[in-house]
CSV table of C-alpha atoms and ligand atoms in Angstrom, one decimal:
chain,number,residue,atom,x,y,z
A,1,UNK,CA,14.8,27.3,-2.8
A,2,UNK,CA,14.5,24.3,-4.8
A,3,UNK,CA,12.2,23.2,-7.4
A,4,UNK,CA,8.7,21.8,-6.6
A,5,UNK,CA,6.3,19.9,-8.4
A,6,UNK,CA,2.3,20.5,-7.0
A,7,UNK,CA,-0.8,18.4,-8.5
A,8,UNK,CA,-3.5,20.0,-6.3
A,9,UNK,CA,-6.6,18.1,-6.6
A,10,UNK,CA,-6.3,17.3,-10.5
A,11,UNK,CA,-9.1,15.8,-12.0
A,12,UNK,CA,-8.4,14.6,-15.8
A,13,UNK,CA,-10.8,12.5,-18.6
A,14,UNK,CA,-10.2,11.3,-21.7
A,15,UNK,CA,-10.7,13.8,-24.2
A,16,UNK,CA,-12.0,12.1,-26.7
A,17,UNK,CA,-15.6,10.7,-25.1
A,18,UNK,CA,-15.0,12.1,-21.5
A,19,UNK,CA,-14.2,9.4,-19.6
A,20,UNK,CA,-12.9,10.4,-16.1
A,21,UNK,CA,-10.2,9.1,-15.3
A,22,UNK,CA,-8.1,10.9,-12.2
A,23,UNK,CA,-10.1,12.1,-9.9
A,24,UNK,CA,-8.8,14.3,-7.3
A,25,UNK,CA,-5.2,13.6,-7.0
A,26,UNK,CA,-3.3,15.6,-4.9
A,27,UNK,CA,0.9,15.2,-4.6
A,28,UNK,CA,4.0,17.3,-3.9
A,29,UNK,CA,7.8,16.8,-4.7
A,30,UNK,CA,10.0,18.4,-3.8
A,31,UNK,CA,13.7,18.6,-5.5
A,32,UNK,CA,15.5,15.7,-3.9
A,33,UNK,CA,13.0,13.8,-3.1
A,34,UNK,CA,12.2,10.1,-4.4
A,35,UNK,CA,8.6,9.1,-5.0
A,36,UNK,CA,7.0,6.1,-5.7
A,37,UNK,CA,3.5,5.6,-7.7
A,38,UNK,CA,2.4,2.1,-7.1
A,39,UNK,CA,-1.0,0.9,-7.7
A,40,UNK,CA,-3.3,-2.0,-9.8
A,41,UNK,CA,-3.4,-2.1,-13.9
A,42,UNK,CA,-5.8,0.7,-14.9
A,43,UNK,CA,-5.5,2.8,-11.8
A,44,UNK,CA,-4.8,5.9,-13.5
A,45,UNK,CA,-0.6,6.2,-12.9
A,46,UNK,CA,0.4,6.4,-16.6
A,47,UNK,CA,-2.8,9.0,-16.8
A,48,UNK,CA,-1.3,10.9,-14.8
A,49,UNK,CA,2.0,10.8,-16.4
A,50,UNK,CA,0.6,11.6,-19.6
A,51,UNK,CA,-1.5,14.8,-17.9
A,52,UNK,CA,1.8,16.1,-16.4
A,53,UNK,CA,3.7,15.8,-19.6
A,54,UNK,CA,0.6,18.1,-21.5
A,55,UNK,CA,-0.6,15.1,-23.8
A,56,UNK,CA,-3.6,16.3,-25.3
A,57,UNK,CA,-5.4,12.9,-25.1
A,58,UNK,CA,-6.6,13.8,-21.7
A,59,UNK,CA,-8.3,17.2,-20.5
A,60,UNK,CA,-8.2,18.7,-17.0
A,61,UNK,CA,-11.5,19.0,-15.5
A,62,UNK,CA,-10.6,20.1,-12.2
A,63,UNK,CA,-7.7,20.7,-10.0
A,64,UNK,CA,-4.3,22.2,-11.4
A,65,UNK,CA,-0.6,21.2,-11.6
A,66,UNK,CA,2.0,24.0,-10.3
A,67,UNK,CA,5.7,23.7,-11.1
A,68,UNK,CA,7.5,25.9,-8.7
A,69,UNK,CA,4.5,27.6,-8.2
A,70,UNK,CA,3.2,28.5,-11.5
A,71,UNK,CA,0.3,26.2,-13.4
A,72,UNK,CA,1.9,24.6,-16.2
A,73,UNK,CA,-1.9,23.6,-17.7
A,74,UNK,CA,-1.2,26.5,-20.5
A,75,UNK,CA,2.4,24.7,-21.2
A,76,UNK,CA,3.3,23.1,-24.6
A,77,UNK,CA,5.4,20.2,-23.5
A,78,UNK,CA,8.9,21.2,-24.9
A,79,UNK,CA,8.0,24.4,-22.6
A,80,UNK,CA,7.6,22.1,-19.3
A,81,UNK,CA,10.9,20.2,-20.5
A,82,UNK,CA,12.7,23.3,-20.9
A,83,UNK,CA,11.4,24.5,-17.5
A,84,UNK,CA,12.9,21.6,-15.7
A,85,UNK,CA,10.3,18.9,-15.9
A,86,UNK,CA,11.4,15.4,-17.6
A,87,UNK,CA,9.2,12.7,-18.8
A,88,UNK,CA,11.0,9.5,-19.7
A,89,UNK,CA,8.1,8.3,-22.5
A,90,UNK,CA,8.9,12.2,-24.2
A,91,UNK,CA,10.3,11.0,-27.1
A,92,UNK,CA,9.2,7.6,-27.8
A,93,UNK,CA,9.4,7.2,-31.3
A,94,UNK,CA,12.2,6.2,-33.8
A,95,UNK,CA,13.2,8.6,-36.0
A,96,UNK,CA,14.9,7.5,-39.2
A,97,UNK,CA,18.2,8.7,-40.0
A,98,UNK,CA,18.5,10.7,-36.3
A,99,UNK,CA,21.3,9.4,-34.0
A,100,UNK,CA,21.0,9.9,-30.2
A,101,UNK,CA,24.0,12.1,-30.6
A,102,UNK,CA,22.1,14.3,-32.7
A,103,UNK,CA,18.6,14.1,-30.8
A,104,UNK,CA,20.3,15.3,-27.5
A,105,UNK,CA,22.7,17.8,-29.7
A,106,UNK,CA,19.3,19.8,-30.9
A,107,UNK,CA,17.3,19.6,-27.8
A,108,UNK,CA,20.3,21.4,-25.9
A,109,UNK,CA,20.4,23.7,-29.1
A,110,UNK,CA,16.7,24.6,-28.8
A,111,UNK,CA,16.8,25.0,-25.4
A,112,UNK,CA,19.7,27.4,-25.6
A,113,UNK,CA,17.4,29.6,-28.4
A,114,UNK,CA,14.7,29.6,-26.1
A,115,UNK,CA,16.8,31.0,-23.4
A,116,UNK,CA,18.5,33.5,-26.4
A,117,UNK,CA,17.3,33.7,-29.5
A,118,UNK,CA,20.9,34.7,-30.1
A,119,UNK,CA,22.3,31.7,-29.6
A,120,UNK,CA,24.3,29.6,-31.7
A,121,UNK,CA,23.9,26.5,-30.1
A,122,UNK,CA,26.8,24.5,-28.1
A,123,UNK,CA,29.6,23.6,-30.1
A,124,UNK,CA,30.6,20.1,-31.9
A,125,UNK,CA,33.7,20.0,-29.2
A,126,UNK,CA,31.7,21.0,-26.3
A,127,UNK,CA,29.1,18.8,-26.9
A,128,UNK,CA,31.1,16.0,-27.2
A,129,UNK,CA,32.8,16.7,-24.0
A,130,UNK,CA,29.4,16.6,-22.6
A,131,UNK,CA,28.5,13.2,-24.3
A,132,UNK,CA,31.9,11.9,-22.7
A,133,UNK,CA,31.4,13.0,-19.8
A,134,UNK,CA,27.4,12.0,-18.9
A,135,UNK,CA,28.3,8.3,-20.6
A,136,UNK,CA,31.3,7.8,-18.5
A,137,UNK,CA,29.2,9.0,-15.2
A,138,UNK,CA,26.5,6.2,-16.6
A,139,UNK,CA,29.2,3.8,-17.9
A,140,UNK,CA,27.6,3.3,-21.1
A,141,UNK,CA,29.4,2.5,-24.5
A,142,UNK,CA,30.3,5.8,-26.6
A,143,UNK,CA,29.3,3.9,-29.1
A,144,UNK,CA,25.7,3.9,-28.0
A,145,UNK,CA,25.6,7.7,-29.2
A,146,UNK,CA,26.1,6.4,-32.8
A,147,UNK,CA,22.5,4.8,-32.7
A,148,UNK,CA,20.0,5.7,-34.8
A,149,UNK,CA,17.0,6.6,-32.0
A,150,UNK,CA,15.2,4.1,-30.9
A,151,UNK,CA,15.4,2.2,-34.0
A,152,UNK,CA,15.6,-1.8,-33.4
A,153,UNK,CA,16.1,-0.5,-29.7
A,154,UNK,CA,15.4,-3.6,-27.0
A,155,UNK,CA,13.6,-2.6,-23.9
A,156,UNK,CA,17.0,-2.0,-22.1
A,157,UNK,CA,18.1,0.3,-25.1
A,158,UNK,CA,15.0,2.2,-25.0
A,159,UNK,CA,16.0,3.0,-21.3
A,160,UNK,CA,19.4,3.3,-21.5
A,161,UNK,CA,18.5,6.2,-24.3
A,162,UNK,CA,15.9,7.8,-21.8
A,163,UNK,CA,18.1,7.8,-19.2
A,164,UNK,CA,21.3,9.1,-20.8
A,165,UNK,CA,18.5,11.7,-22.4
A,166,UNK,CA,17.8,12.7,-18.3
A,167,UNK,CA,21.4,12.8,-17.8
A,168,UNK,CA,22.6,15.3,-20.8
A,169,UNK,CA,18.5,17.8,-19.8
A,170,UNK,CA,19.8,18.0,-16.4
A,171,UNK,CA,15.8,18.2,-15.1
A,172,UNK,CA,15.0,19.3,-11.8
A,173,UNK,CA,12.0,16.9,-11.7
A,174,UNK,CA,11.8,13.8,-13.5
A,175,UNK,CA,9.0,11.2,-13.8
A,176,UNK,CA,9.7,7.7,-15.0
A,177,UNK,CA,6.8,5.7,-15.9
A,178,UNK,CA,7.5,2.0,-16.1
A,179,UNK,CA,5.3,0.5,-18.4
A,180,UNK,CA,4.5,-2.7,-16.9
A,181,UNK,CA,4.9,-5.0,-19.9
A,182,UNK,CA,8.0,-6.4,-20.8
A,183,UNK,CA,10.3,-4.8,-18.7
A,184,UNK,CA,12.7,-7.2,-18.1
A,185,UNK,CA,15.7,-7.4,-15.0
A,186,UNK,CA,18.4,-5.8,-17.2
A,187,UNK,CA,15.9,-2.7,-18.4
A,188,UNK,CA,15.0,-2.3,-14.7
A,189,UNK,CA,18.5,-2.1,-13.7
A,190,UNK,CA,19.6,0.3,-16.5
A,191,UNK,CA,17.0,2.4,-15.1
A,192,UNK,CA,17.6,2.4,-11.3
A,193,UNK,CA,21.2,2.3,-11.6
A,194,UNK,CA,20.9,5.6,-13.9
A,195,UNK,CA,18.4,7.0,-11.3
A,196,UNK,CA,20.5,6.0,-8.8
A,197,UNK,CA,23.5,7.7,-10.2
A,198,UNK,CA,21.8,11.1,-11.5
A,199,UNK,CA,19.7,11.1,-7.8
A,200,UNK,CA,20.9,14.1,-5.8
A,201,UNK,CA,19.5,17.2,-3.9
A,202,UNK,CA,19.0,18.7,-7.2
A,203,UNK,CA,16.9,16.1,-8.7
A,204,UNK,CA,13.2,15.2,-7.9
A,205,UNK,CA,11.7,12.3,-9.2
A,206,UNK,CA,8.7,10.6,-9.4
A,207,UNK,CA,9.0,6.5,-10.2
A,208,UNK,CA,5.3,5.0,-11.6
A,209,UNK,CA,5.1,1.0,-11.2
A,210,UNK,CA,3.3,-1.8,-10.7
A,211,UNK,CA,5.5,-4.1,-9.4
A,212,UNK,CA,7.6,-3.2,-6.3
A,213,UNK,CA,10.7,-5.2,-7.6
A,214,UNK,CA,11.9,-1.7,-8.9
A,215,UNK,CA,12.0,-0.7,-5.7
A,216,UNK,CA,14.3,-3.7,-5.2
A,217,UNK,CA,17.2,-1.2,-6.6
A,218,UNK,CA,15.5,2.5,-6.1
A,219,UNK,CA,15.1,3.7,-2.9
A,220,UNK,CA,12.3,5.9,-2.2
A,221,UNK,CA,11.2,8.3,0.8
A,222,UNK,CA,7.9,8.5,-0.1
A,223,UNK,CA,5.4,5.3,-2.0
A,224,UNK,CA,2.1,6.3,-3.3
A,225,UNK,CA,-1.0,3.8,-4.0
A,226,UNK,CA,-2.9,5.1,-6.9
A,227,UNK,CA,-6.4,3.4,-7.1
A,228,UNK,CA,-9.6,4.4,-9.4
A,229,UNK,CA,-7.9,7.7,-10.0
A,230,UNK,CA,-7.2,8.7,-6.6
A,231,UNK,CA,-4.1,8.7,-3.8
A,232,UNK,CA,-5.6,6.4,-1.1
A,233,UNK,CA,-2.5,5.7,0.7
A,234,UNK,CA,0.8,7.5,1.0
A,235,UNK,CA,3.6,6.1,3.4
A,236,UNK,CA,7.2,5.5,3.5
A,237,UNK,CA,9.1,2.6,1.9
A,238,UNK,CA,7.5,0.1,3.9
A,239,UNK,CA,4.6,0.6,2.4
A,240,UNK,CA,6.1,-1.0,-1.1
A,241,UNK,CA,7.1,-4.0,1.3
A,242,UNK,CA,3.2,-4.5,2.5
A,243,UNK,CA,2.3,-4.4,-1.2
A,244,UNK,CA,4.9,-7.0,-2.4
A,245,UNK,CA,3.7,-9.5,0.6
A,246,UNK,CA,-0.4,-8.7,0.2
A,247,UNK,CA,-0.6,-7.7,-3.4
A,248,UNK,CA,-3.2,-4.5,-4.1
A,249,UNK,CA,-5.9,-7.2,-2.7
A,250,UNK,CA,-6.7,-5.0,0.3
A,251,UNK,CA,-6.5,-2.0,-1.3
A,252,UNK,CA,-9.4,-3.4,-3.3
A,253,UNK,CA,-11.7,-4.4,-0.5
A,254,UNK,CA,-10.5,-0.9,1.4
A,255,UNK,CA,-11.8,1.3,-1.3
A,256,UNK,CA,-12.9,-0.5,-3.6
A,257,UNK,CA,-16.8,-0.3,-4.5
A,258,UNK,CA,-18.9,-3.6,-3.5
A,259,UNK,CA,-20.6,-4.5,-6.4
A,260,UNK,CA,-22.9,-7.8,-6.2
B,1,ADP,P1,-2.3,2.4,-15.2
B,1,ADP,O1,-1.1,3.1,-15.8
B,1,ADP,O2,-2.4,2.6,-13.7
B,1,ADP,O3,-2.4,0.9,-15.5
B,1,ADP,P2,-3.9,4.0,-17.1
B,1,ADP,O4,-3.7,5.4,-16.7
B,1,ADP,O5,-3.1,3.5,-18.2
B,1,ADP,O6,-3.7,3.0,-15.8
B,1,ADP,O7,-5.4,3.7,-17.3
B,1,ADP,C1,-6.5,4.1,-16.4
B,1,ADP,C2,-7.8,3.8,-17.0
B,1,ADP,O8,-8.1,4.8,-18.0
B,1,ADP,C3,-8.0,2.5,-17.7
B,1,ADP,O9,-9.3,2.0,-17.5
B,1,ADP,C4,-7.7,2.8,-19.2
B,1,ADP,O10,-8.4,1.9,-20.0
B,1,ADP,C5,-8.3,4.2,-19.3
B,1,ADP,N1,-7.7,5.0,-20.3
B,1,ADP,C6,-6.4,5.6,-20.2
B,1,ADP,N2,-6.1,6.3,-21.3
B,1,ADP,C7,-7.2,6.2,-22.1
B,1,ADP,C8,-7.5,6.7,-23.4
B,1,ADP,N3,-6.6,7.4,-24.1
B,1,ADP,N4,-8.6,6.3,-24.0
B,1,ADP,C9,-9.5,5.6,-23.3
B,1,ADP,N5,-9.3,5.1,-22.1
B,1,ADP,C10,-8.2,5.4,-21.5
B,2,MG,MG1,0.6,2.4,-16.8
């Protein structure tokens, strides 16, 4: 049975003053399965993002999130990563003096402790096979290992690093949020070409985006129209059409509250 990703009526604030922010979102993915979250600035997607990876800005009010049937709510988020679950903004940060090499080479490493506290890690030859191997499947530069993380990244480089970081997890379920600013035509197809090539039965994923040019190069089953904090419509890939032609203007004056 493959892996599956439930948010079951999940309600979420801001921590900090309360604010709600999702209000009853309810979603399943399955392994193998391609979702899209579309939806206006400010709807709630990267919210939810952020809830699913365990950021602690945001508290659950209501509703819970099952991975393969368990609640992850009491998860640290290195536990959901090493459960399965990938989220592309994990690691955003540059760290001085760290190469991608070495990032990748100790989150294997802690992963294999977790499994066995016995473990000494994967070796310097094996890893580097691995490296090889997951940049060839990508075609990226070996060189691009060598980088110090995210340090003077561009927005391509930054997703180039995420997505070779998806590549070397291996996650059964992965959610990509796009940040809507300054992602320019290269970054986006770094990032659906790498989907594109890691996509398989033994990969969920969940794409968040405002613009449905992404889905220009990914192909999903299922598209999702986040708006105030809720799911009000779900539909297949035609729906991503309808929202390039219309815009979210309709969704607005569907369920939108009339305020005069
Ligand atoms: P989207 O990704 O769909 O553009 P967000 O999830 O980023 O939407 O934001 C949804 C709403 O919640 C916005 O009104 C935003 O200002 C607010 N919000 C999100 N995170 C925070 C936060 N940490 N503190 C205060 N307000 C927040
Ligand atoms: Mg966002």
């Amino acid at each position: 049975m493959g892996a599956t990703l439930e948010i079951r009526n999940l309600h979420a604030a801001v921590a900090e003053d309360h604010k709600p922010i999702l209000r009853g979102v309810n979603l399943t993915i399955k392994q193998g399965e391609v979702h899209a979250l579309m939806g206006p600035n400010g709807s709630g997607k990267s919210t939810l993002a952020n809830v699913l990876m365990g950021n602690p800005a945001y508290e659950i009010t209501d509703g819970d999130i099952l991975y393969n049937g368990e609640s992850v709510l009491e998860m640290e988020p290195d536990e959901r990563s090493r459960a399965g679950l990938f989220l592309a903004f994990q690691y955003p940060v540059a760290i001085p003096g760290v190469t991608l090499a070495n990032f990748l080479r100790h989150a294997i490493n802690a992963r294999m402790k977790a499994k066995d506290p016995e473990s000494k890690g994967i070796s310097i030859p094996d890893f580097r096979r691995l490296m090889r191997g997951k940049m060839d499947q990508l075609k990226m530069d070996h060189s691009f290992a060598g980088r110090y993380l995210n340090e003077g990244f561009s927005g391509g480089e930054k997703k180039r690093a995420e997505i070779l970081q998806m590549a070397v997890l291996e996650p059964n379920m992965a959610i990509l949020d796009e940040t809507d600013s300054g992602l320019d035509i290269d970054a986006l197809r770094i990032v659906s070409d790498g989907v594109n090539t890691l996509m398989g039965p033994g990969l969920g994923v969940l794409v968040i985006t405002h613009y449905q040019r992404l889905l220009n190069y990914i192909k999903p089953q299922y598209v999702h129209v986040m708006f105030e904090g809720q799911l009000v419509e779900s539909g297949g890939a035609d729906l991503a059409l309808k929202l390039e032609e219309t815009g979210y203007d309709w969704i607005r004056e569907k369920y939108g509250v009339v305020t005069e």
